Short mmCIF file of C-alpha atoms and ligand atoms in Angstrom, two decimals:
data_model
loop_
_atom_site.label_atom_id
_atom_site.label_comp_id
_atom_site.label_asym_id
_atom_site.label_seq_id
_atom_site.Cartn_x
_atom_site.Cartn_y
_atom_site.Cartn_z
CA MET A 508 -0.09 0.02 0.24
CA GLU A 509 1.10 3.59 -1.08
CA PRO A 510 1.69 5.76 2.10
CA THR A 511 -1.10 8.39 1.89
CA THR A 512 -0.26 12.35 2.45
CA ALA A 513 -1.64 13.37 5.46
CA PRO A 514 -3.53 17.01 5.28
CA SER A 515 -1.10 18.31 6.95
CA GLY A 516 1.07 17.72 3.95
CA GLN A 517 3.19 14.96 6.20
CA GLN A 518 3.54 11.75 5.31
CA LYS A 519 1.18 9.57 6.78
CA ASP A 520 2.67 6.71 9.24
CA THR A 521 0.56 4.15 7.61
CA ARG A 522 -0.11 1.13 9.75
CA THR A 523 -1.56 -1.12 7.33
CA VAL A 524 -3.24 -4.50 7.73
CA ASP A 525 -0.79 -5.79 5.11
CA THR A 526 1.27 -8.91 6.19
CA LEU A 527 3.95 -10.81 4.34
CA THR A 528 3.41 -14.68 4.79
CA ILE A 529 6.70 -16.38 4.97
CA THR A 530 6.84 -20.41 4.61
CA ASP A 531 9.70 -21.97 6.58
CA ASN A 532 10.89 -24.84 3.75
CA ARG A 533 13.02 -26.52 7.05
CA THR A 534 9.90 -27.19 8.72
CA GLY A 535 6.87 -25.94 6.60
CA LYS A 536 5.52 -23.85 9.05
CA GLN A 537 3.91 -20.71 7.98
CA TYR A 538 4.70 -17.35 9.65
CA GLU A 539 2.49 -13.73 8.98
CA ILE A 540 5.24 -10.85 9.12
CA PRO A 541 2.84 -7.35 9.63
CA ILE A 542 3.98 -4.51 7.04
CA ASP A 543 4.45 -1.29 8.83
CA ASN A 544 5.43 1.60 6.13
CA GLY A 545 6.37 -0.75 3.57
CA THR A 546 8.90 -2.72 5.96
CA VAL A 547 8.96 -5.80 8.42
CA LYS A 548 10.46 -5.72 12.00
CA ALA A 549 13.03 -7.55 11.77
CA ILE A 550 12.60 -8.68 15.70
CA ASP A 551 9.17 -10.42 14.09
CA LEU A 552 11.30 -12.69 12.19
CA ARG A 553 12.40 -14.21 15.62
CA GLN A 554 9.76 -16.43 15.81
CA ILE A 555 10.91 -18.39 13.21
CA LYS A 556 12.67 -21.13 14.53
CA VAL A 557 13.46 -24.78 13.50
CA ASP A 558 12.72 -26.35 17.41
CA ALA A 559 12.40 -24.87 21.04
CA GLU A 560 16.36 -24.74 21.19
CA ASP A 561 16.87 -22.38 18.43
CA PHE A 562 17.62 -18.41 18.72
CA GLY A 563 15.47 -17.81 15.45
CA MET A 564 15.66 -16.35 12.52
CA MET A 565 17.69 -12.76 11.86
CA THR A 566 18.22 -10.93 8.93
CA TYR A 567 21.78 -10.22 7.83
CA ASP A 568 22.73 -7.13 6.58
CA PRO A 569 26.09 -5.67 6.39
CA ALA A 570 26.71 -1.67 5.97
CA PHE A 571 22.82 -1.56 6.21
CA MET A 572 22.21 -1.90 2.61
CA ASN A 573 18.37 -2.75 3.48
CA THR A 574 17.62 -1.91 6.81
CA ALA A 575 15.87 1.15 8.03
CA SER A 576 17.52 1.74 11.19
CA CYS A 577 14.76 4.60 12.55
CA LYS A 578 11.49 6.55 11.43
CA SER A 579 12.67 9.81 10.58
CA LYS A 580 11.28 13.34 9.57
CA ILE A 581 14.00 15.24 8.72
CA THR A 582 15.69 14.54 5.21
CA PHE A 583 14.32 13.12 2.32
CA ILE A 584 15.84 11.30 -0.49
CA ASP A 585 14.91 9.52 -3.44
CA GLY A 586 18.30 8.41 -4.75
CA ASP A 587 16.65 7.56 -7.73
CA LYS A 588 15.49 10.30 -9.06
CA GLY A 589 17.78 12.84 -7.82
CA ILE A 590 15.88 14.13 -5.32
CA LEU A 591 16.97 15.68 -1.74
CA ARG A 592 14.25 17.48 0.59
CA TYR A 593 15.10 18.55 4.09
CA ARG A 594 11.44 18.60 6.08
CA GLY A 595 9.69 18.76 2.59
CA TYR A 596 11.63 21.50 1.20
CA PRO A 597 13.92 20.93 -2.11
CA ILE A 598 17.31 21.58 -1.58
CA ASP A 599 17.45 23.68 -4.88
CA GLU A 600 14.78 25.95 -3.05
CA LEU A 601 16.02 26.31 0.31
CA ALA A 602 19.81 27.05 -1.49
CA GLU A 603 18.23 29.56 -3.66
CA ARG A 604 16.01 31.31 -0.58
CA CYS A 605 17.32 30.77 2.74
CA SER A 606 20.52 31.24 4.71
CA TYR A 607 22.17 28.42 6.26
CA LEU A 608 21.20 29.53 9.74
CA GLU A 609 17.57 29.16 8.47
CA THR A 610 17.93 25.94 7.34
CA ALA A 611 19.68 24.82 10.59
CA TYR A 612 16.66 26.16 12.12
CA LEU A 613 14.46 24.49 9.99
CA LEU A 614 16.74 20.70 10.46
CA ILE A 615 16.46 21.07 14.74
CA HIS A 616 12.58 22.35 14.96
CA GLY A 617 10.96 21.05 12.14
CA GLU A 618 9.46 24.22 10.50
CA LEU A 619 11.26 27.58 9.05
CA PRO A 620 11.10 30.49 11.16
CA ASN A 621 9.48 33.40 10.96
CA LYS A 622 11.50 36.86 11.47
CA ALA A 623 10.91 37.00 14.91
CA GLN A 624 12.23 33.71 15.62
CA LEU A 625 14.74 33.63 13.45
CA GLU A 626 16.16 36.99 14.73
CA GLU A 627 16.12 35.13 18.04
CA TRP A 628 17.72 31.85 16.61
CA THR A 629 20.78 34.07 15.21
CA ASN A 630 21.45 35.71 18.20
CA ASN A 631 21.63 32.48 20.50
CA ILE A 632 23.97 31.09 18.17
CA THR A 633 26.34 33.72 17.53
CA THR A 634 26.56 34.91 21.41
CA HIS A 635 27.82 31.47 21.47
CA THR A 636 30.43 31.77 19.23
CA PHE A 637 33.27 32.30 21.66
CA VAL A 638 35.49 29.47 23.29
CA HIS A 639 36.75 29.04 26.72
CA GLU A 640 40.39 30.51 26.67
CA ASN A 641 41.36 26.70 27.70
CA ILE A 642 40.52 25.52 24.35
CA LYS A 643 43.55 27.76 22.81
CA LYS A 644 45.81 26.03 25.43
CA PHE A 645 44.49 22.61 24.12
CA MET A 646 45.11 23.45 20.71
CA ASP A 647 48.65 24.77 21.33
CA GLY A 648 49.29 21.01 21.77
CA PHE A 649 48.83 19.76 18.82
CA HIS A 650 52.09 19.69 16.71
CA TYR A 651 52.89 22.10 14.34
CA ASP A 652 51.75 20.18 11.25
CA ALA A 653 48.50 18.63 13.12
CA ASN A 654 45.93 17.77 10.63
CA PRO A 655 43.10 19.96 11.24
CA MET A 656 40.43 17.45 11.00
CA GLY A 657 42.01 15.55 13.47
CA MET A 658 42.66 18.42 15.68
CA PHE A 659 38.56 19.69 14.92
CA VAL A 660 37.28 15.80 16.42
CA SER A 661 39.11 15.73 19.60
CA THR A 662 38.59 19.67 20.11
CA ILE A 663 34.79 18.90 19.48
CA ALA A 664 35.14 15.83 22.14
CA ALA A 665 36.81 18.17 24.69
CA LEU A 666 34.01 20.46 24.86
CA SER A 667 32.04 18.35 26.53
CA THR A 668 34.29 18.51 29.66
CA PHE A 669 33.90 21.82 29.51
CA TYR A 670 30.35 21.88 29.80
CA PRO A 671 29.24 18.83 32.19
CA SER A 672 25.77 19.57 32.52
CA ALA A 673 25.26 18.65 28.83
CA LYS A 674 24.99 15.57 30.33
CA LYS A 675 21.14 15.87 31.32
CA ILE A 676 20.22 14.80 27.95
CA HIS A 677 16.78 14.77 28.81
CA ASP A 678 16.21 18.51 29.67
CA PRO A 679 14.81 20.27 26.64
CA GLN A 680 16.29 23.27 27.76
CA GLU A 681 20.09 21.55 27.88
CA ARG A 682 19.93 19.91 24.64
CA MET A 683 18.89 23.59 22.98
CA LEU A 684 21.69 25.45 24.80
CA THR A 685 24.23 22.58 23.37
CA ILE A 686 22.66 23.44 20.19
CA TYR A 687 23.61 26.49 19.97
CA ARG A 688 26.95 26.13 21.49
CA LEU A 689 27.67 23.47 18.76
CA ILE A 690 26.45 25.25 15.79
CA GLY A 691 28.04 28.51 17.34
CA LYS A 692 31.33 27.02 17.70
CA VAL A 693 31.78 24.66 15.27
CA PRO A 694 33.25 27.80 12.97
CA THR A 695 35.45 28.83 15.84
CA LEU A 696 37.10 25.33 16.47
CA ALA A 697 37.73 24.75 12.59
CA ALA A 698 39.28 28.40 12.38
CA PHE A 699 41.26 27.81 15.11
CA ALA A 700 43.00 24.43 14.03
CA TYR A 701 43.57 25.69 10.48
CA ARG A 702 45.45 29.27 12.22
CA HIS A 703 47.25 26.73 14.40
CA SER A 704 48.28 24.50 11.61
CA ILE A 705 49.89 27.88 9.45
CA GLY A 706 51.43 28.88 12.85
CA MET A 707 49.18 32.64 13.09
CA PRO A 708 47.23 33.69 16.17
CA TYR A 709 43.47 33.09 16.60
CA VAL A 710 40.94 35.35 15.62
CA HIS A 711 38.40 35.76 17.60
CA PRO A 712 34.34 35.76 16.57
CA ASP A 713 33.13 39.40 14.78
CA ASN A 714 29.65 38.86 16.38
CA GLU A 715 28.80 41.88 13.78
CA LEU A 716 29.22 39.23 10.74
CA THR A 717 26.91 36.47 9.54
CA TYR A 718 27.66 33.00 9.93
CA ALA A 719 29.91 32.65 6.90
CA GLU A 720 31.50 35.81 6.98
CA ASN A 721 32.57 35.20 11.01
CA PHE A 722 34.05 31.84 9.71
CA LEU A 723 35.96 33.85 6.49
CA ASN A 724 37.36 36.65 9.30
CA MET A 725 38.24 33.72 11.97
CA MET A 726 40.50 31.99 9.25
CA PHE A 727 41.96 34.81 6.93
CA LYS A 728 41.98 37.67 9.06
CA VAL A 729 45.40 39.38 9.18
CA ALA A 730 46.40 43.26 10.25
CA GLU A 731 42.79 44.92 9.56
CA PRO A 732 41.09 46.06 12.16
CA LYS A 733 37.69 45.10 10.34
CA TYR A 734 37.92 42.18 8.13
CA LYS A 735 35.63 42.72 5.09
CA PRO A 736 34.71 39.50 3.89
CA ASN A 737 33.64 39.30 -0.02
CA ALA A 738 29.60 38.86 -0.18
CA VAL A 739 29.92 36.75 -3.06
CA LEU A 740 32.34 34.12 -1.48
CA ALA A 741 30.64 34.49 1.90
CA LYS A 742 27.41 33.89 0.40
CA ALA A 743 28.87 30.68 -1.74
CA LEU A 744 30.16 29.49 1.51
CA ASP A 745 26.74 29.79 3.26
CA ILE A 746 24.85 27.75 0.55
CA LEU A 747 27.95 25.29 1.05
CA PHE A 748 27.05 24.78 4.37
CA ILE A 749 23.09 24.19 3.67
CA LEU A 750 24.01 21.68 0.74
CA HIS A 751 25.82 19.69 3.33
CA ALA A 752 23.64 20.36 6.61
CA ASP A 753 22.09 16.82 6.49
CA HIS A 754 21.68 14.00 4.20
CA GLU A 755 19.63 11.49 6.47
CA GLN A 756 20.89 8.06 7.51
CA ASN A 757 24.95 8.58 6.39
CA CYS A 758 27.80 7.22 7.88
CA SER A 759 28.16 10.15 10.40
CA ALA A 760 24.22 10.62 11.22
CA ASN A 761 24.72 6.48 11.59
CA ALA A 762 27.22 7.30 14.02
CA MET A 763 26.00 10.42 15.72
CA ARG A 764 23.15 8.37 16.29
CA SER A 765 24.62 5.14 17.30
CA VAL A 766 26.66 6.64 19.93
CA GLY A 767 24.09 9.20 21.16
CA SER A 768 21.76 6.04 21.83
CA SER A 769 23.86 5.23 24.47
CA HIS A 770 23.22 8.70 26.30
CA VAL A 771 26.39 9.87 26.25
CA ASP A 772 26.75 13.76 26.03
CA PRO A 773 26.24 15.32 22.62
CA TYR A 774 29.69 16.68 22.17
CA SER A 775 30.98 13.51 22.51
CA ALA A 776 28.67 11.85 19.92
CA ALA A 777 29.27 14.74 17.96
CA ALA A 778 32.72 13.98 18.20
CA ALA A 779 32.62 10.43 16.72
CA ALA A 780 30.28 11.87 14.22
CA ALA A 781 32.98 13.99 13.29
CA ALA A 782 35.45 10.96 13.27
CA ALA A 783 33.16 9.60 10.80
CA LEU A 784 33.18 12.06 8.35
CA TYR A 785 36.90 12.37 8.36
CA GLY A 786 36.93 8.95 6.23
CA PRO A 787 38.03 9.21 2.65
CA LEU A 788 34.88 6.92 1.16
CA HIS A 789 32.52 9.82 3.09
CA GLY A 790 33.51 13.64 4.23
CA GLY A 791 37.33 12.99 3.37
CA ALA A 792 36.14 12.39 -0.46
CA ASN A 793 36.38 16.52 -1.24
CA ALA A 794 40.14 16.56 -0.22
CA GLU A 795 40.21 13.28 -2.34
CA VAL A 796 39.11 14.48 -5.22
CA LEU A 797 41.73 17.17 -5.23
CA TYR A 798 44.65 14.74 -5.02
CA MET A 799 43.59 12.90 -7.75
CA LEU A 800 43.01 15.82 -10.37
CA ASP A 801 46.66 16.74 -9.44
CA GLU A 802 47.70 13.11 -10.12
CA ILE A 803 46.19 13.80 -13.27
CA GLY A 804 47.64 16.67 -13.85
CA SER A 805 46.23 17.64 -16.96
CA LYS A 806 43.37 16.28 -20.19
CA ASP A 807 45.75 14.03 -22.28
CA LYS A 808 45.90 11.38 -19.09
CA ILE A 809 42.72 11.27 -18.43
CA PRO A 810 41.86 8.53 -20.82
CA ALA A 811 44.79 5.93 -18.90
CA PHE A 812 43.21 6.76 -15.47
CA ILE A 813 39.87 6.02 -16.45
CA ARG A 814 41.39 2.77 -17.72
CA GLU A 815 43.17 2.50 -14.76
CA VAL A 816 39.95 2.80 -12.53
CA LYS A 817 38.03 0.20 -14.63
CA ASP A 818 41.24 -2.09 -14.16
CA GLY A 819 39.62 -1.91 -10.57
CA LYS A 820 43.36 0.14 -9.38
CA GLY A 821 41.20 3.06 -7.57
CA LYS A 822 38.17 4.71 -7.54
CA LEU A 823 37.09 7.77 -9.27
CA MET A 824 36.81 9.73 -6.10
CA GLY A 825 33.76 12.11 -6.02
CA PHE A 826 31.71 9.54 -8.19
CA GLY A 827 29.28 7.42 -6.73
CA HIS A 828 27.25 7.31 -4.20
CA ARG A 829 25.22 4.45 -1.98
CA VAL A 830 21.32 6.15 -2.70
CA TYR A 831 21.91 8.14 -5.44
CA LYS A 832 21.60 6.08 -8.84
CA ASN A 833 21.65 9.74 -10.55
CA TYR A 834 22.99 13.32 -10.72
CA ASP A 835 23.60 14.22 -7.32
CA PRO A 836 20.98 17.26 -6.85
CA ARG A 837 23.67 19.06 -4.74
CA ALA A 838 26.50 18.36 -7.48
CA LYS A 839 24.18 20.27 -9.78
CA ILE A 840 24.06 23.81 -7.47
CA ILE A 841 27.60 23.45 -6.22
CA LYS A 842 29.00 23.11 -10.50
CA LYS A 843 26.74 26.49 -10.70
CA LEU A 844 28.07 27.91 -8.06
CA ALA A 845 31.63 26.99 -9.02
CA ASP A 846 31.04 29.96 -12.25
CA GLN A 847 29.84 32.40 -9.80
CA VAL A 848 33.26 31.89 -7.05
CA PHE A 849 35.48 31.76 -10.04
CA GLU A 850 34.59 35.26 -11.13
CA VAL A 851 35.66 36.76 -7.68
CA THR A 852 38.80 34.38 -7.38
CA GLY A 853 40.17 33.53 -11.08
CA ARG A 854 39.12 29.98 -12.66
CA ASN A 855 40.36 27.12 -11.11
CA PRO A 856 42.89 25.32 -13.73
CA LYS A 857 41.50 21.99 -12.27
CA LEU A 858 37.92 22.44 -13.48
CA ASP A 859 39.17 21.63 -16.63
CA ILE A 860 40.27 18.45 -16.11
CA ALA A 861 37.21 17.77 -13.83
CA LEU A 862 34.43 18.72 -16.56
CA GLU A 863 36.45 16.22 -18.83
CA LEU A 864 36.58 13.53 -16.56
CA GLU A 865 32.57 14.50 -15.85
CA ARG A 866 32.17 14.19 -19.34
CA ILE A 867 33.89 10.94 -20.13
CA ALA A 868 32.99 9.06 -17.12
CA LEU A 869 29.30 9.90 -18.32
CA GLU A 870 29.47 8.45 -21.33
CA ASP A 871 31.37 5.26 -20.10
CA ASP A 872 29.58 2.37 -20.08
CA TYR A 873 31.37 0.87 -16.87
CA PHE A 874 29.62 4.28 -14.75
CA VAL A 875 26.72 4.02 -16.50
CA LYS A 876 26.04 0.66 -15.74
CA ARG A 877 27.01 1.09 -12.37
CA LYS A 878 24.44 4.54 -12.20
CA LEU A 879 28.00 6.39 -11.38
CA TYR A 880 27.54 10.31 -11.14
CA PRO A 881 29.22 13.08 -9.36
CA ASN A 882 28.67 13.46 -5.87
CA VAL A 883 28.32 16.53 -3.94
CA ASP A 884 32.32 16.42 -3.28
CA PHE A 885 33.00 16.40 -6.95
CA TYR A 886 33.53 20.20 -7.52
CA SER A 887 33.01 21.31 -4.15
CA GLY A 888 36.80 20.95 -3.31
CA LEU A 889 37.45 23.39 -6.35
CA ILE A 890 35.94 25.60 -4.73
CA TYR A 891 36.74 25.65 -1.27
CA GLN A 892 40.55 25.11 -3.39
CA ALA A 893 39.58 29.21 -5.08
CA MET A 894 38.46 30.43 -1.85
CA LYS A 895 42.17 29.90 -0.51
CA PHE A 896 41.15 26.79 1.98
CA PRO A 897 43.54 24.15 2.13
CA VAL A 898 42.46 20.82 0.94
CA ASP A 899 43.21 19.62 4.33
CA MET A 900 39.96 21.87 5.72
CA PHE A 901 38.08 20.64 3.22
CA PRO A 902 36.19 17.82 5.73
CA VAL A 903 35.96 20.47 8.30
CA LEU A 904 34.32 22.95 6.20
CA PHE A 905 31.55 19.65 5.52
CA ALA A 906 31.44 19.23 9.11
CA ILE A 907 30.81 22.79 9.94
CA GLY A 908 27.43 22.60 7.78
CA ARG A 909 26.92 18.85 8.90
CA MET A 910 26.74 19.76 12.77
CA SER A 911 22.92 20.93 12.59
CA GLY A 912 22.26 17.51 10.56
CA TRP A 913 23.60 15.76 13.30
CA LEU A 914 22.04 17.79 16.18
CA ALA A 915 18.68 17.26 14.27
CA GLN A 916 19.00 13.32 13.85
CA TRP A 917 20.16 13.07 17.64
CA GLN A 918 17.61 15.18 19.13
CA GLU A 919 14.55 13.19 16.98
CA LEU A 920 16.63 9.97 18.69
CA LEU A 921 15.87 10.75 21.86
CA LEU A 922 12.61 11.58 21.34
CA ASP A 923 11.85 8.56 19.56
CA PRO A 924 10.02 6.20 21.77
CA GLU A 925 10.79 3.03 19.80
CA GLN A 926 14.67 3.89 20.23
CA LYS A 927 17.18 2.10 22.45
CA ILE A 928 21.02 1.48 22.80
CA ALA A 929 22.13 0.85 19.38
CA ARG A 930 23.39 -3.11 19.13
CA PRO A 931 23.62 -5.26 16.18
CA ARG A 932 23.95 -9.15 16.22
CA GLN A 933 26.31 -10.70 14.72
CA VAL A 934 26.84 -14.00 13.01
CA TYR A 935 29.52 -15.96 14.73
CA LEU A 936 31.23 -18.03 12.38
CA GLY A 937 34.20 -18.59 14.91
CA TYR A 938 35.32 -21.77 16.94
CA ASP A 939 32.91 -23.93 18.74
CA LYS A 940 34.18 -24.33 22.23
CA ARG A 941 37.75 -25.20 22.69
CA GLU A 942 40.28 -25.70 25.93
CA VAL A 943 43.66 -23.71 26.30
CA VAL A 944 46.47 -25.70 25.56
CA SER A 945 49.56 -24.55 27.82
CA LEU A 946 51.97 -22.52 26.92
CA SER A 947 55.40 -24.95 26.32
CA LYS A 948 52.76 -27.35 24.28
CA ARG A 949 51.32 -24.83 21.52
N1 ACO B 1087 34.46 4.55 -9.02
C1 ACO B 1087 34.78 3.56 -9.53
N2 ACO B 1087 34.15 2.57 -9.22
C2 ACO B 1087 33.24 2.78 -8.31
C3 ACO B 1087 32.95 4.16 -7.58
C4 ACO B 1087 33.95 5.09 -7.82
N3 ACO B 1087 34.00 5.98 -7.62
N4 ACO B 1087 32.13 3.80 -7.12
C5 ACO B 1087 31.37 2.34 -6.89
N5 ACO B 1087 31.95 1.82 -7.68
C6 ACO B 1087 31.71 0.36 -8.37
C7 ACO B 1087 31.98 -0.48 -7.58
O1 ACO B 1087 33.48 -0.77 -7.50
C8 ACO B 1087 31.24 -1.65 -7.80
O2 ACO B 1087 31.63 -2.18 -8.76
P1 ACO B 1087 31.06 -3.65 -9.05
O3 ACO B 1087 30.00 -3.68 -9.05
O4 ACO B 1087 32.00 -4.13 -10.09
O5 ACO B 1087 32.14 -4.61 -7.73
C9 ACO B 1087 29.80 -0.71 -7.99
O6 ACO B 1087 30.26 0.48 -8.53
C10 ACO B 1087 28.79 -0.27 -6.69
O7 ACO B 1087 29.38 0.12 -5.70
P2 ACO B 1087 29.60 -0.15 -4.42
O8 ACO B 1087 31.05 0.13 -3.83
O9 ACO B 1087 29.10 -1.15 -4.17
O10 ACO B 1087 29.08 1.05 -3.84
P3 ACO B 1087 28.73 1.76 -2.53
O11 ACO B 1087 27.54 2.82 -1.97
O12 ACO B 1087 29.35 0.46 -1.41
O13 ACO B 1087 29.53 3.13 -2.49
C11 ACO B 1087 30.61 5.13 -2.04
C12 ACO B 1087 29.58 4.00 -2.33
C13 ACO B 1087 31.43 4.62 -0.84
C14 ACO B 1087 29.99 6.53 -2.24
C15 ACO B 1087 31.79 4.61 -3.34
O14 ACO B 1087 30.63 5.01 -4.25
C16 ACO B 1087 32.38 5.14 -3.67
O15 ACO B 1087 33.70 4.89 -2.87
N6 ACO B 1087 32.69 6.25 -4.20
C17 ACO B 1087 34.26 7.19 -4.10
C18 ACO B 1087 34.53 8.08 -2.56
C19 ACO B 1087 33.31 9.08 -2.64
O16 ACO B 1087 33.12 9.92 -3.85
N7 ACO B 1087 32.96 9.16 -1.88
C20 ACO B 1087 32.32 10.75 -1.96
C21 ACO B 1087 30.36 10.20 -1.25
S1 ACO B 1087 29.73 11.39 -0.98
C22 ACO B 1087 29.23 11.66 0.74
O17 ACO B 1087 30.08 10.86 1.39
C23 ACO B 1087 29.58 12.95 1.00
#
């Protein structure tokens, strides 16, 4: 049965009388399993047993290829059609008509803010951009060439020691305070990590600037009394934050939920989510794209590179997605944005290699058959680089935008009465019981 649309415009939670009948060919027994929103509950399979001693049937789903781990009202993706919506709003409309902070409010609260709500929200985030002075000492402890994402992950975790009351995760006021703090402070931590890595003094937040402008200020201010951000670049960065804000149950959101399900404080859960994002198959891919374009070097080397990818000697980074089997809608927006940024910064010379790579890949049978299209990371790195962000900072930039999504996912998890501590099962294929042989006889 198709889910019907409720009068409010929300997808109705369809409790149907539909069932699935399963015949166990080992015993000949039949079972009727209820279907709920197009899913069957894995726990309903446990009744399927060959005898009373049997533990019962489980599902086996490494990498969660076909398992819904939650019910969510935050983000909708149709990977085949290339659709991405936050709380029902198409990503391109949000990118065009809203700011990142409006989008963050939408993700957390479920509705776009009115003027007064936006003012209050912006004020609350802006007044939480400063970090404790001791954070600077903590930053100073990192080696001079420490990777900024490693520093970022660690300092997010360290925040939990500054705000012990964040442990009260069932207190809505405490939760909201942490949400303000985390969204407010991540640009500061990110910029401090960068400044440390280049040996420059930290720049304090400037609360007269917008979220993106202030981040540029903390990154790039030198001796000028007041940093004047370029409006086009600040707007582009704000849009990039929107595009990265949430993506339903991706690897890092799943980490946020899984770690958060132990009821640890949200700083620790967010650090785990950021750590998941660090990986080259997730948020680290935008940096890998740049390394790949450098390695290719020139357009004439592309056919040889594609041949190597097809021979299994590497991946075309920034291509492919677990969910999108069509053009990633975010990549489309970023490709357009690149033109506006390059008008200010000058064209990134790697763009020509990227465009040609995309053209060749999209015509190649290997990529067509596997439905491999550019994802959000394919062009974002080119923009970041043109804006003078070092490649090591790319995953950090992704994490700043994604913080609001992680927090929305975390809050939804805590308020969901069906959720418990995340604890998967396993199929044990190791030894049966055996005796320890004494060391001299092994
Ligand atoms: N280049 C070449 N071949 C690829 C690529 C790629 N980028 N991505 C997938 N394939 C191939 C696989 O080798 C596989 O081929 P096979 O059927 O012959 O074995 C087939 O396409 C299916 O791919 P899977 O690995 O099963 O896809 P999965 O959903 O597990 O992986 C992932 C998705 C991790 C994103 C993958 O496409 C990839 O590694 N891409 C490159 C890294 C990247 O850009 N990551 C960013 C993702 S977006 C994000 O996190 C924001």
